[in-house]
CSV table of C-alpha atoms in Angstrom, one decimal:
chain,number,residue,atom,x,y,z
O,1105,MET,CA,0.0,0.0,0.0
O,1106,GLU,CA,1.2,3.5,-0.6
O,1107,LEU,CA,3.0,5.1,2.3
O,1108,GLY,CA,1.8,8.6,1.4
O,1109,LYS,CA,-1.8,7.4,1.6
O,1110,ILE,CA,-1.2,5.7,5.0
O,1111,ASN,CA,0.5,8.8,6.3
O,1112,LYS,CA,-2.5,10.9,5.4
O,1113,LEU,CA,-4.9,8.4,6.9
O,1114,LEU,CA,-2.8,8.3,10.1
O,1115,ALA,CA,-2.8,12.1,10.4
O,1116,ALA,CA,-6.5,12.3,9.8
O,1117,TYR,CA,-7.1,9.4,12.3
O,1118,PHE,CA,-5.2,11.1,15.1
O,1119,GLU,CA,-7.1,14.4,14.4
O,1120,GLY,CA,-10.4,12.4,14.6
O,1121,ASN,CA,-11.4,13.1,10.9
O,1122,THR,CA,-11.6,9.6,9.5
O,1123,SER,CA,-14.6,7.6,8.4
O,1124,LEU,CA,-15.3,4.1,9.4
O,1125,ALA,CA,-14.1,2.8,6.0
O,1126,GLU,CA,-10.8,4.7,6.3
O,1127,GLU,CA,-10.3,3.3,9.8
O,1128,LYS,CA,-10.9,-0.2,8.4
O,1129,VAL,CA,-8.2,0.4,5.8
O,1130,LEU,CA,-5.8,1.3,8.6
O,1131,LYS,CA,-6.7,-1.7,10.8
O,1132,ASN,CA,-6.2,-4.0,7.8
O,1133,TYR,CA,-2.8,-2.4,7.0
O,1134,PHE,CA,-1.5,-2.7,10.6
O,1135,ASN,CA,-2.9,-6.3,11.1
O,1136,ASN,CA,-0.8,-7.5,8.2
O,1137,GLN,CA,2.8,-8.5,8.7
O,1138,THR,CA,4.0,-6.1,6.0
O,1139,VAL,CA,4.1,-2.8,7.8
O,1140,ALA,CA,6.6,-0.2,6.9
O,1141,GLU,CA,9.4,0.5,9.4
O,1142,GLU,CA,8.2,4.1,10.0
O,1143,HIS,CA,4.7,2.8,10.9
O,1144,ARG,CA,5.8,0.0,13.3
O,1145,GLN,CA,5.3,2.2,16.3
O,1146,TYR,CA,1.6,2.4,15.6
O,1147,GLN,CA,1.1,-1.4,15.0
O,1148,PRO,CA,0.6,-2.3,18.7
O,1149,LEU,CA,-2.1,0.3,18.9
O,1150,PHE,CA,-4.2,-1.1,16.1
O,1151,MET,CA,-3.5,-4.7,17.1
O,1152,SER,CA,-4.8,-3.9,20.6
O,1153,PHE,CA,-8.0,-2.6,19.1
O,1154,GLU,CA,-8.5,-6.0,17.4
O,1155,ALA,CA,-7.7,-7.8,20.7
O,1156,ALA,CA,-10.1,-5.6,22.7
O,1157,LYS,CA,-12.9,-6.4,20.3
O,1158,GLU,CA,-12.5,-10.1,21.1
O,1159,GLU,CA,-12.6,-9.6,24.9
O,1160,ARG,CA,-15.6,-10.9,26.8
O,1161,SER,CA,-16.4,-10.6,30.4
O,1162,SER,CA,-17.7,-13.5,32.4
O,1163,ARG,CA,-18.7,-11.4,35.3
O,1164,ALA,CA,-22.4,-11.0,36.0
O,1165,ILE,CA,-23.6,-7.4,36.0
O,1166,SER,CA,-26.3,-6.3,38.4
O,1167,LEU,CA,-28.4,-3.4,37.3
O,1168,GLY,CA,-30.1,-3.0,40.7
O,1169,ASN,CA,-33.8,-2.7,41.4
O,1170,ALA,CA,-35.2,-0.1,39.0
O,1171,LYS,CA,-38.8,-0.6,40.2
O,1172,LYS,CA,-37.8,0.6,43.7
O,1173,LYS,CA,-36.6,3.9,42.2
O,1174,ASN,CA,-39.9,4.4,40.3
O,1175,ILE,CA,-41.9,3.9,43.5
O,1176,GLN,CA,-39.8,6.5,45.3
O,1177,SER,CA,-40.3,9.1,42.6
O,1178,TRP,CA,-44.0,8.3,42.6
O,1179,TRP,CA,-44.1,9.0,46.4
O,1180,TYR,CA,-42.3,12.2,45.9
O,1181,ALA,CA,-44.9,13.3,43.4
O,1182,VAL,CA,-47.7,12.4,45.8
O,1183,ALA,CA,-46.0,14.3,48.6
O,1184,ALA,CA,-45.6,17.4,46.4
O,1185,VAL,CA,-49.3,17.3,45.5
O,1186,VAL,CA,-50.4,17.0,49.1
O,1187,VAL,CA,-48.2,19.9,50.2
O,1188,THR,CA,-49.4,22.1,47.4
O,1189,ALA,CA,-53.1,21.2,48.2
O,1190,PHE,CA,-52.5,22.0,51.9
O,1191,GLY,CA,-50.9,25.4,51.1
O,1192,VAL,CA,-53.8,26.4,48.8
O,1193,GLY,CA,-56.4,25.2,51.3
O,1194,ALA,CA,-54.7,27.1,54.2
O,1195,PHE,CA,-54.6,30.3,52.1
O,1196,TYR,CA,-58.2,29.9,51.1
O,1197,PHE,CA,-59.5,29.2,54.7
O,1198,SER,CA,-57.3,31.9,56.3
O,1199,GLN,CA,-59.2,34.6,54.4
O,1200,PRO,CA,-61.8,36.2,56.8
O,1201,GLN,CA,-65.4,35.3,56.1
O,1202,TYR,CA,-67.5,38.2,57.4
O,1203,THR,CA,-71.3,38.2,57.8
O,1204,GLN,CA,-73.3,41.1,56.5
O,1205,GLU,CA,-73.6,42.6,60.0
O,1206,GLU,CA,-69.8,42.5,60.5
O,1207,ARG,CA,-69.2,44.1,57.1
O,1208,GLU,CA,-71.6,46.9,58.0
O,1209,ALA,CA,-69.9,47.4,61.4
O,1210,LEU,CA,-66.5,47.6,59.6
O,1211,ALA,CA,-67.8,50.2,57.2
O,1212,ALA,CA,-69.2,52.2,60.1
O,1213,PHE,CA,-65.9,51.9,61.9
O,1214,GLU,CA,-64.0,53.2,58.8
O,1215,LYS,CA,-66.3,56.2,58.5
O,1216,SER,CA,-66.0,57.1,62.2
O,1217,LYS,CA,-62.2,56.7,61.9
O,1218,GLU,CA,-62.2,59.2,59.0
O,1219,ALA,CA,-64.4,61.6,61.0
O,1220,MET,CA,-62.0,61.4,64.0
O,1221,MET,CA,-59.0,62.1,61.8
O,1222,LEU,CA,-60.8,65.2,60.4
O,1223,LEU,CA,-61.6,66.4,63.9
O,1224,SER,CA,-58.0,65.7,65.0
O,1225,GLU,CA,-56.6,67.8,62.1
O,1226,ASN,CA,-58.9,70.7,62.8
O,1227,LEU,CA,-58.1,70.5,66.5
O,1228,ASN,CA,-54.4,70.6,65.7
O,1229,LYS,CA,-54.9,73.7,63.5
O,1230,GLY,CA,-56.8,75.4,66.4
O,1231,THR,CA,-54.0,74.5,68.9
O,1232,GLU,CA,-51.4,76.1,66.5
O,1233,ARG,CA,-53.4,79.3,66.5
O,1234,LEU,CA,-53.6,79.3,70.3
O,1235,THR,CA,-49.8,79.6,70.4
O,1236,PHE,CA,-50.2,83.0,68.7
O,1237,VAL,CA,-52.6,84.0,71.4
O,1238,GLY,CA,-50.1,83.0,74.1
O,1239,GLN,CA,-47.4,85.1,72.4
O,1240,PHE,CA,-49.9,88.0,72.2
O,1241,GLU,CA,-50.5,87.8,76.0
O,1242,THR,CA,-46.8,87.8,76.8
O,1243,SER,CA,-46.2,90.8,74.4
O,1244,LYS,CA,-49.2,92.7,75.9
O,1245,ASP,CA,-47.9,92.1,79.5
O,1246,LYS,CA,-44.5,93.5,78.5
O,1247,ILE,CA,-46.0,96.6,76.9
O,1248,PHE,CA,-48.4,97.4,79.8
O,1249,GLU,CA,-45.9,97.0,82.6
């Protein structure tokens, strides 16, 4: 086989740019006894691939109990639904449910609260004006002494 072609295939192989057919050509070349001296360093690599392909394990492989994992994930889903339902129910039932009489009492309370705030504001304005009267009294006392 041409050495130039093998060199190009080896360069492409080590770059990871070969097709399966090109790799088969390289395997056939290196599995023959007529390998060029400059390519002898790669021969054990390609021969080990062939040997690895023939290896078989006699050890039994246990995959575990897959059904147990499915049951656990099922229980997690059920627990998530229960927690969500509990949260929604707690929010719904925590909202106050007032009777018509209680709603009317709350409305009257809000109106009386507004009236008290208005009275307080006006009282505060009057109190501010009384400070001017106090100053007037002190000034008057100073003048008439």
